[in-house]
XYZ file of C-alpha atoms in Angstrom:
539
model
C 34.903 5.588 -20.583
C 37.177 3.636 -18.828
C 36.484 -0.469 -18.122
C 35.780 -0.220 -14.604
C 33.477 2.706 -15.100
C 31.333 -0.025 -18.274
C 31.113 -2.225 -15.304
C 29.946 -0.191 -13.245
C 26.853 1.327 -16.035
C 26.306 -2.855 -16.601
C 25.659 -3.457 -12.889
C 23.914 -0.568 -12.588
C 21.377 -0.925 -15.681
C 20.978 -4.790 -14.376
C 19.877 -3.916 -11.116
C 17.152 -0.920 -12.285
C 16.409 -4.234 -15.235
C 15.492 -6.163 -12.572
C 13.556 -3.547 -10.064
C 11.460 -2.914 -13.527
C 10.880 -6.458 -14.015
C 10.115 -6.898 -10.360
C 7.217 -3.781 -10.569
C 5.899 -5.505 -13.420
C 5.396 -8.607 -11.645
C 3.420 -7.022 -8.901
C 1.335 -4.960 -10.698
C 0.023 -7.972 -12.473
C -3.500 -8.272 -12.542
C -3.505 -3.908 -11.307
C -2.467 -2.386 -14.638
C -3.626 -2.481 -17.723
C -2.288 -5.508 -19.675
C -0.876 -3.260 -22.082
C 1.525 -1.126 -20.075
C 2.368 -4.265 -18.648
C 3.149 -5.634 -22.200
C 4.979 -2.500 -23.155
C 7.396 -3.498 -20.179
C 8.010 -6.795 -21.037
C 9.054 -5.768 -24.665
C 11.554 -3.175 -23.257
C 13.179 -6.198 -20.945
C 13.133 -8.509 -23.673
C 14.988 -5.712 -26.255
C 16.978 -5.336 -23.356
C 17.865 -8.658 -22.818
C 18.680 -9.540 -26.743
C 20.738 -6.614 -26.970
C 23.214 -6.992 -24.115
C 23.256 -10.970 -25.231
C 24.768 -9.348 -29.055
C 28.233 -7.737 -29.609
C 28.707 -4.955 -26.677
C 31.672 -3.802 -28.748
C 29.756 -2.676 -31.783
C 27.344 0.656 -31.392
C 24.669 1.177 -33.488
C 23.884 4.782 -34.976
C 20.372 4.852 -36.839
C 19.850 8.092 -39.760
C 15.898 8.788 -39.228
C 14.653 11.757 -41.642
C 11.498 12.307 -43.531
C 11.160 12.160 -47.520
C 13.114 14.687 -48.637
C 15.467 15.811 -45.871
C 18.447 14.587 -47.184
C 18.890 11.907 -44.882
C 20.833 9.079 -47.749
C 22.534 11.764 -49.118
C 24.023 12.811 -45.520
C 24.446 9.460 -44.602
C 26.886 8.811 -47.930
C 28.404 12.272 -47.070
C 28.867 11.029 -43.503
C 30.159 7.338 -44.216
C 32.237 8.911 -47.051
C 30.102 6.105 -49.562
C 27.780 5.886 -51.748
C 26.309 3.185 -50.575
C 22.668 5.301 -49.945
C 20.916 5.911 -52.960
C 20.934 9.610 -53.917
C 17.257 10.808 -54.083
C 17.769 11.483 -57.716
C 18.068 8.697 -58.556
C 16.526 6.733 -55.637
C 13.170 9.036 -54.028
C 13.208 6.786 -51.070
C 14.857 4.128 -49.266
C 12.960 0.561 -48.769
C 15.273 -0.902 -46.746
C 17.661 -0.567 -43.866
C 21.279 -0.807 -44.903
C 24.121 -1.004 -42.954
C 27.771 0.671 -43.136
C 29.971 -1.470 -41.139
C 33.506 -0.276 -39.198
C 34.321 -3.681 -37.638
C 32.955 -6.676 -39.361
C 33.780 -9.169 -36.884
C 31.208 -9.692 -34.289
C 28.342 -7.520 -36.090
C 26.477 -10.636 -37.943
C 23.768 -11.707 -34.748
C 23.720 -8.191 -33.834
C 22.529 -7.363 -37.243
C 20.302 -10.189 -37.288
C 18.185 -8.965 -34.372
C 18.172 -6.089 -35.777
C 16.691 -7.965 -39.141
C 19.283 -5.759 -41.599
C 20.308 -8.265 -44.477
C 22.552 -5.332 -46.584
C 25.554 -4.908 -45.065
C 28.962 -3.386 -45.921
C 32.121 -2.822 -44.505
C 33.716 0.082 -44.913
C 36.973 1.479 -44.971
C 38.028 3.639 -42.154
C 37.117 7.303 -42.348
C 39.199 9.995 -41.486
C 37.398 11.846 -38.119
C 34.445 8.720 -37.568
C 35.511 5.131 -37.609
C 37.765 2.206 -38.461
C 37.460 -1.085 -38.190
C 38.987 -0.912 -34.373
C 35.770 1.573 -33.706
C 32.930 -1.004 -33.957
C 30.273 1.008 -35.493
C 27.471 -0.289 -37.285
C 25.787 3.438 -39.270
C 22.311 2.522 -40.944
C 20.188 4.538 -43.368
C 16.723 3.460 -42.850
C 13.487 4.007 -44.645
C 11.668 7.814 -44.632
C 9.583 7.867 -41.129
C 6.626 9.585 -43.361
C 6.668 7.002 -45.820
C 3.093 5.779 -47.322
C 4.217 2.293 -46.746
C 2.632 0.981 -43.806
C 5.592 -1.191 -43.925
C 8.027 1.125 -43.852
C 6.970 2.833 -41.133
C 6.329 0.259 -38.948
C 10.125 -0.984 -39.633
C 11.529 2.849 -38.558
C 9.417 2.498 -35.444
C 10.782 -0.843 -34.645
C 14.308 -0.002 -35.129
C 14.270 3.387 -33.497
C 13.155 1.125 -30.296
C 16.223 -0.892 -31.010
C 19.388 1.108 -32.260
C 21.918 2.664 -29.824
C 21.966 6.136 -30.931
C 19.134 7.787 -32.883
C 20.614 10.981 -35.589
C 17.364 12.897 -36.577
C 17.925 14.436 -40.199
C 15.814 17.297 -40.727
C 15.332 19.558 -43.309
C 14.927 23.571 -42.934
C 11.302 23.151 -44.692
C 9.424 20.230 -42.375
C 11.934 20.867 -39.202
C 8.713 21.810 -37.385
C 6.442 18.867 -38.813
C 4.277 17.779 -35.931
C 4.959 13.827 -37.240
C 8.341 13.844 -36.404
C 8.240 15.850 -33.143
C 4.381 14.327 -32.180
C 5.511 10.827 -33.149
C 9.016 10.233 -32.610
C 10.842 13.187 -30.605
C 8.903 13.704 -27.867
C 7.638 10.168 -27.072
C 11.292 9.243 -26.904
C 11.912 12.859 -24.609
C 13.983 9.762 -21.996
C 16.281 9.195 -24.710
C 17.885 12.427 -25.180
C 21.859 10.860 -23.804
C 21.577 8.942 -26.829
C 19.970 11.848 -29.534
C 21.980 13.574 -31.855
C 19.731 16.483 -34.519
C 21.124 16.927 -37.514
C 19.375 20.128 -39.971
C 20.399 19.137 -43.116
C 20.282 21.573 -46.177
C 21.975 24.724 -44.888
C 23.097 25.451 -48.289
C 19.845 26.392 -49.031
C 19.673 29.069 -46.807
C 21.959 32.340 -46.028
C 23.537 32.161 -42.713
C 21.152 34.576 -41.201
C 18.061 32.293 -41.588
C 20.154 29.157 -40.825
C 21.202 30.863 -37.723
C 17.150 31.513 -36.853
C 16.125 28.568 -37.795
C 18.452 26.831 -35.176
C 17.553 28.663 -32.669
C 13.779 27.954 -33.435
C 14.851 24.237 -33.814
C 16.385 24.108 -30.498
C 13.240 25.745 -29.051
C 11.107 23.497 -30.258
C 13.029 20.605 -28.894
C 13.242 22.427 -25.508
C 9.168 22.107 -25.383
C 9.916 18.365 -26.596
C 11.752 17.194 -23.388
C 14.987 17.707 -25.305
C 16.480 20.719 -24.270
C 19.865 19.393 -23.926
C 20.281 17.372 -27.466
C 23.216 18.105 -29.309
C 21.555 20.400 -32.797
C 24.201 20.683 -35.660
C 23.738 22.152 -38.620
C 25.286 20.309 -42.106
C 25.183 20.332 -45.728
C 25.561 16.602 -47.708
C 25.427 18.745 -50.850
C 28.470 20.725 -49.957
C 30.082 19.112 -47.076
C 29.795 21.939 -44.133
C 28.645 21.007 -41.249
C 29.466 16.821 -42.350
C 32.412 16.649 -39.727
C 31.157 18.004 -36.723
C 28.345 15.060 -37.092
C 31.593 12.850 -38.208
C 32.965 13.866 -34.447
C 30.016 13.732 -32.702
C 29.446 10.277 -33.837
C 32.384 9.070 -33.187
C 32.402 10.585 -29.558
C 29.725 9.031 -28.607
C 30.847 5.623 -30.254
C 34.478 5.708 -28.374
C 32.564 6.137 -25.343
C 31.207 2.772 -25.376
C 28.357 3.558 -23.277
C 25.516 4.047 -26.167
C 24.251 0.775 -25.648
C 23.794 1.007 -21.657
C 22.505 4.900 -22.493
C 20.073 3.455 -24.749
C 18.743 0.834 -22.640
C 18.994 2.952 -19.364
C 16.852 4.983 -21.444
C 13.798 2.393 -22.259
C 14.256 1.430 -18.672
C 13.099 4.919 -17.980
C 10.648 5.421 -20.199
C 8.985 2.450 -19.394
C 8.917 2.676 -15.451
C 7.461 5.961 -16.320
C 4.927 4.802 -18.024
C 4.539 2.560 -15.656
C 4.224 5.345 -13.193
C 1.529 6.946 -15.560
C -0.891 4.529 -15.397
C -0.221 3.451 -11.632
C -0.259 6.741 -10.110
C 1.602 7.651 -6.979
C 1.453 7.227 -2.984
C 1.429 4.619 -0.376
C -1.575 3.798 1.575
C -2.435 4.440 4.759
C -2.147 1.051 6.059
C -3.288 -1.125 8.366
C -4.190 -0.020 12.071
C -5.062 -1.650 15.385
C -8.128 0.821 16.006
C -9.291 -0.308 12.235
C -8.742 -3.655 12.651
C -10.650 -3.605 15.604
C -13.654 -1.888 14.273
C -13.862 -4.467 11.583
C -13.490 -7.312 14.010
C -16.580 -5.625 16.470
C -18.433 -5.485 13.624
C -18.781 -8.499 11.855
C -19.239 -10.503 15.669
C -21.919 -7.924 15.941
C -23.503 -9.123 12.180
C -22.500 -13.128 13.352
C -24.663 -13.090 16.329
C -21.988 -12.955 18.793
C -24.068 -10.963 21.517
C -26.831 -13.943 20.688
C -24.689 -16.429 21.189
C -23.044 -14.482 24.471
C -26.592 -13.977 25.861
C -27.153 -18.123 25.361
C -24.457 -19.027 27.170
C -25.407 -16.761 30.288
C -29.305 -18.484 29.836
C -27.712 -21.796 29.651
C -25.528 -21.493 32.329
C -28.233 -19.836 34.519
C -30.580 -22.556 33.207
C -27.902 -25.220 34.497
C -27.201 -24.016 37.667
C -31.005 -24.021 38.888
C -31.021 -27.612 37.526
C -28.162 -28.555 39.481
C -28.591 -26.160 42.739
C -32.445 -25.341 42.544
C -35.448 -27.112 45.174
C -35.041 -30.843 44.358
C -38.988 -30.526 44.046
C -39.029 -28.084 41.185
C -35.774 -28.733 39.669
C -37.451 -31.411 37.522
C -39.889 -28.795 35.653
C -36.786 -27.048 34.248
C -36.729 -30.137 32.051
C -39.476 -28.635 29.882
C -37.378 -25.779 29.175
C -35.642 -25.719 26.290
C -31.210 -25.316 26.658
C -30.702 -21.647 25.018
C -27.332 -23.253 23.308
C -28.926 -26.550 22.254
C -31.389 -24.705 20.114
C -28.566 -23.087 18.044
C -26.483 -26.377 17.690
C -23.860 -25.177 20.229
C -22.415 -26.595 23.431
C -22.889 -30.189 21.894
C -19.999 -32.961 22.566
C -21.008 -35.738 21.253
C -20.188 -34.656 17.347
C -16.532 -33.176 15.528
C -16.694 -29.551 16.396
C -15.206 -28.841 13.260
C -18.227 -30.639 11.924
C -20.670 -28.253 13.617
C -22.999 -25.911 11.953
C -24.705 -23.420 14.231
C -28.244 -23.007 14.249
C -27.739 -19.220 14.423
C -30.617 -17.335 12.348
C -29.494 -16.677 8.847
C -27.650 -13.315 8.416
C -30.782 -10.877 7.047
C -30.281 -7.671 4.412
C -29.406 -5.693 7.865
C -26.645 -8.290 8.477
C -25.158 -8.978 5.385
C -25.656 -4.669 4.717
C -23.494 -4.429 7.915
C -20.724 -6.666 7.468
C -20.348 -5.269 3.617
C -20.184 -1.723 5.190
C -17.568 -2.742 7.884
C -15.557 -4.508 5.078
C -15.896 -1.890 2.894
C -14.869 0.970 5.555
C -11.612 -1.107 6.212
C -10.726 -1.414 2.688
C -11.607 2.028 2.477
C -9.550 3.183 5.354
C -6.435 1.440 5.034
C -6.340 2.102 1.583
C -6.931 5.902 1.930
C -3.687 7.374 -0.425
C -2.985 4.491 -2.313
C -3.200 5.295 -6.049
C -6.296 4.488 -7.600
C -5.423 1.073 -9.572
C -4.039 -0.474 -6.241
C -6.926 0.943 -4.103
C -8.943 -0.727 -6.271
C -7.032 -3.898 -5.910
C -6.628 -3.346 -2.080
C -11.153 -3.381 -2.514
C -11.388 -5.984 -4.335
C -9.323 -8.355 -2.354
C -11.262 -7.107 0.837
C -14.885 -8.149 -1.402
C -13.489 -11.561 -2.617
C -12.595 -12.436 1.287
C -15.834 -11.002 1.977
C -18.149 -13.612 0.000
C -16.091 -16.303 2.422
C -17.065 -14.673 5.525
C -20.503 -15.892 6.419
C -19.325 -19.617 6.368
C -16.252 -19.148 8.073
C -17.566 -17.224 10.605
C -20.437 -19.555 11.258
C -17.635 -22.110 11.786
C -15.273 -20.352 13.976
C -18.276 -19.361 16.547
C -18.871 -23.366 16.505
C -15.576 -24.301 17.181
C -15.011 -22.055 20.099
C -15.316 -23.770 23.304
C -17.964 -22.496 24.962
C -17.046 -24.774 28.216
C -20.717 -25.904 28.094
C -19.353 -28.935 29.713
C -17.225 -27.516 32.320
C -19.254 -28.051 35.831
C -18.195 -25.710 38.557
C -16.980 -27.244 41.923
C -19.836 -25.545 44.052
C -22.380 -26.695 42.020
C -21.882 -30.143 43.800
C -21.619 -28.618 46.821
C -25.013 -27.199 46.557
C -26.487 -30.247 45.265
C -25.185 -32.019 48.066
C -26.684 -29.913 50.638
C -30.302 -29.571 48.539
C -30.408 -33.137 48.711
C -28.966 -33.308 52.640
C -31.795 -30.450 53.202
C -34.842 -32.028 51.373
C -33.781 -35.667 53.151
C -33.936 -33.838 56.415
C -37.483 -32.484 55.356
C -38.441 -35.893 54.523
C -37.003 -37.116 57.349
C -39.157 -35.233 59.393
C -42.202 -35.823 57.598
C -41.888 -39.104 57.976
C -41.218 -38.725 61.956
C -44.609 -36.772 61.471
C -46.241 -39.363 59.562
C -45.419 -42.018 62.185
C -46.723 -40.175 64.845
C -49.492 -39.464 63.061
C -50.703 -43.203 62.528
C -49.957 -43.994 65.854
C -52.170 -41.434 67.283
C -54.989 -42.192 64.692
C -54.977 -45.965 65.704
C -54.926 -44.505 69.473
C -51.464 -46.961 70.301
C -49.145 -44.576 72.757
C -47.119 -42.285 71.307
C -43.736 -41.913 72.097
C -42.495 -38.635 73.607
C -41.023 -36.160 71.044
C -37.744 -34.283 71.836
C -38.017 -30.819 71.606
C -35.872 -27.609 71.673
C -37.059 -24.490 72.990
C -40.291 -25.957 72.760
C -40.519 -27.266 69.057
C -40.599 -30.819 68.085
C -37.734 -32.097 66.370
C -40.178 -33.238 63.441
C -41.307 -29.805 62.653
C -37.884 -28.184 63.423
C -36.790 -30.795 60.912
C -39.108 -30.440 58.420
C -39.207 -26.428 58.533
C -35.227 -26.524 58.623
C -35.582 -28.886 55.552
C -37.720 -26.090 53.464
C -36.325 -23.002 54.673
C -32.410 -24.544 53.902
C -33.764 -25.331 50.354
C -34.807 -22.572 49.429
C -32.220 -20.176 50.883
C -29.821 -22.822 48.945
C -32.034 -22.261 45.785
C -31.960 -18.152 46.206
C -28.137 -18.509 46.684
C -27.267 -20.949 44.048
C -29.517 -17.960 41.900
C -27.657 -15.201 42.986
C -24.154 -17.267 42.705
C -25.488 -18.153 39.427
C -26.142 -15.365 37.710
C -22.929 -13.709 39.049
C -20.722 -17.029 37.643
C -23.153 -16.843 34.586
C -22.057 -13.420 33.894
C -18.436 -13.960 34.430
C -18.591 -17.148 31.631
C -20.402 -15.118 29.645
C -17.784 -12.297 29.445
C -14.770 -15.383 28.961
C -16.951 -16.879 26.024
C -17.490 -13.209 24.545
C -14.011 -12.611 24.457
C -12.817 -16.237 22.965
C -15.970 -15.549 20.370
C -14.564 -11.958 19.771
C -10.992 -13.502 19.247
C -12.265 -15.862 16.909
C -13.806 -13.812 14.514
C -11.178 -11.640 14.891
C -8.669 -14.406 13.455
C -11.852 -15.110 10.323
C -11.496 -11.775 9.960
C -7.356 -11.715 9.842
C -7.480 -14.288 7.393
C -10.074 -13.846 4.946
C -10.100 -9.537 5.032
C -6.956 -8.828 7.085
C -4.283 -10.433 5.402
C -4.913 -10.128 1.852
C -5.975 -6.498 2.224
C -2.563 -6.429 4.261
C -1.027 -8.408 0.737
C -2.562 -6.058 -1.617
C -0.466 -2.784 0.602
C 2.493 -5.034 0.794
C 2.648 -5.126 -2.747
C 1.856 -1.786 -3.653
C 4.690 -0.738 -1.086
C 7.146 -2.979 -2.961
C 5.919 -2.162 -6.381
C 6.749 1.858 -5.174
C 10.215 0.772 -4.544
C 10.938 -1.369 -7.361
C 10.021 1.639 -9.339
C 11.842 4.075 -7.585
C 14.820 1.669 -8.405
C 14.068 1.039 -11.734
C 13.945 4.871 -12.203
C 17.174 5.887 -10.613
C 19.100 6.581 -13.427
């Protein structure tokens, strides 16, 4: 592969490290901690690895007991640096054949291999220009807990993975269960080896093959490279020599491997997230939740106060001077819930609204749990869970906060309208000129009852001026007090609507803040976690 072409796989494999780094993020707190965990270990490996030597690839022989796998990996490396398994049943210990000394030390520490050899060059796999690191490693099957937790490790950390099988266990459902088809991603970076051919005639090595290759098919490996060898007589040995080496000159193993582990774990990501976007967030749902929970906070009580009130005021200020005074003993519809006052903080107001009941609090949990529900329809279950959860926490913060945003509205309690004075004004001018002309009455009155003259009256159309005055007094105040009724409960009407709406608005913004917008978070996220996988699965 050509340099500008490694650049390109570097870039590349950074940018689907980081969209897999950036899904992890967000689905903190959604997924299980583990598949979270099993992320973070692949971007860690990932990180170590492309900090080491990127001119040294690292080929790992994995076999069971008894397939061959030192004796092909001496055969291979043209050493004998593997124990033979007569005289050696197992190996203990990773060991290392090194083509390239220079540069391998921190590589091989990570990889926590203390033998180490270099090696002269061999005809067909390496030199020490090649920058291969081969290592025989301990028997997968092994009894030693140890030693299989140390093949499991380093088959998560090598470059290139050779499987060494033998014609007898090829089919063993540890190797395949275990290792093969959990690492089905990995397949650019797989080479099968079936070892042993001299034990069988060509016929049954030829079946045997072809069953091998099936069974790899049903693996997730239908593509792997399958070669058949012999350590004990040499067939077979260069092809793996070649294929080796191709995929060492290549330079790419390292990027293949991790590219790999990037997709595995985005897809097991994937697994446990589930797929699709949800529905979102609408104006009609958004709506409905807002109706609802001004319905369950007494909205329409508070509405109806402020129309009473106002009504209540405007016969108070408009009404029969006479009879005005007896509104006194009727209680103000707002000052009995705590609203309308001026003379305290309105941001230090509590209403005296009746405490929300079971068919309050049962109706604001159903309209919070409909929007969750709603704009979460088609999210995967983990996030729709989420999305409901953050909808309940902002629910537990809702009865305060709206109890506080209906007090802070202005309810223009204080706001006097112009004709109000007007009215007044004449009520008073009209119950003066009743007085007035009681008075004139009175005088006349006395005078006649102590029999002193009495002074003509003036009249029009025959009726005193006294009684014209006092009848024009009555009649003016009360048509005033049936108008300023009318006019009132028309204006009283009108307020109420402009309060309704400013009460509507604000528990529409409790509602944005404390349902809205972290329900509207929760989707955010899950949209962006969607697309960092999709990047960090591009491969």
């Amino acid at each position: 592969m050509s340099r500008h072409s490694l650049v390109r796989e570097s870039s590349a494999l950074q940018t689907r490290l980081e969209a897999l780094n950036t899904a992890r993020e967000l689905a903190e707190g959604v997924l299980p901690g583990s598949a979270l965990q099993a992320v973070l270990e692949v971007l860690e490996r990932a990180t170590s690895r492309r900090s080491l030597s990127a001119g040294h690839t690292v080929v790992g022989f994995f076999g069971a007991t008894g397939s061959g796998k030192s004796s092909l990996f001496n055969a291979v490396s043209a050493s004998s640096l593997a124990t033979a398994a007569a005289r050696r049943p197992t190996t203990s210990a990773p060991l290392a054949g090194i083509w390239g000394v220079d540069g391998s030390g921190p590589l091989l520490d990570w990889l926590g291999v203390q033998e180490r050899h270099s090696l002269p060059a061999v005809q067909g796999l390496a030199d020490d220009s090649t920058g291969l690191i081969l290592l025989d490693l301990p028997d997968f099957d092994s009894t030693k807990v140890e030693n299989r937790e140390l093949v499991q490790r380093l088959a998560g950390m090598v470059d290139v993975l050779v499987w060494v099988l033998d014609p007898q266990k090829y089919a063993d459902a540890a190797v395949h269960n275990d290792f093969l088809r959990p690492m089905a991603s990995h397949g650019s970076v797989t080479l099968v080896v079936l070892n042993q051919l001299d034990k069988l005639n060509p016929d049954d090595a030829a079946l045997v093959m072809e069953s091998l290759r099936g069974i790899l098919t049903r693996d997730g490996l239908p593509g792997v490279p399958v070669m058949g060898a012999s350590a004990l007589t040499g067939d077979g040995v260069a092809t793996v020599r070649g294929a080796i080496k191709d995929v060492v000159v290549r330079r790419e193993a390292a990027t293949r491997r991790l590219s790999a582990d990037v997709s595995a774990a985005a897809a097991g990501l994937l697994q446990v997230s589930g797929t699709g976007e949800a529905r979102g967030i609408s104006d009609g749902a958004t709506k409905t939740l807002a109706k609802e929970l001004a319905i369950a906070a007494n909205v329409p009580v508070v509405v109806d106060a402020v129309a009473r009130s106002f009504k209540r005021e405007t016969a108070r200020r408009t009404g029969w001077p006479l009879t005005r005074w007896l509104l006194r003993f009727r209680p103000d519809p707002l000052r009995r819930l705590n609203l309308g006052r001026t003379d305290t903080k309105a941001e230090l107001n509590r209403t005296s609204l009746p405490p929300a009941g079971a068919p309050e609090r049962a109706r604001t949990d159903a309209a919070v749990r409909n929007f969750a529900d709603d704009v979460s329809e088609g999210a995967p279950g983990p996030w729709r869970a989420a999305i409901r959860s953050a909808a309940r926490e902002g629910r537990e913060q809702l009865p305060d906060a709206l109890d506080q945003a209906i007090a802070t509205t202005d309810l223009k309690a204080s706001r006097r309208p112009l004709w109000w004075g007007i009215f007044n004004a004449l009520q008073w001018l009209a119950f003066l000129l009743a007085l007035g002309g009681l008075g004139w009455l009175g005088v006349l009155a006395v005078l006649g009852y102590f029999q002193m003259p009495v002074p003509e009256v003036p009249r029009t159309e025959g009726w005193p001026w006294p009684t014209l005055m006092v009848a024009g007094g009555v009649v003016l105040g009360l048509v005033l007090a049936v108008a300023g009724r009318v006019l009132g409960g028309w204006a009283a009407r009108i307020r109420a609507r402009g309060v309704a709406r400013r009460l509507n608005s604000a528990v529409a913004e409790v509602a944005g803040q404390r349902i809205v917008e972290p329900v509207k978070a929760g989707i955010g996220k899950l949209k962006s976690f969607n697309a960092a996988l999709k990047a960090a699965l591009k491969s």
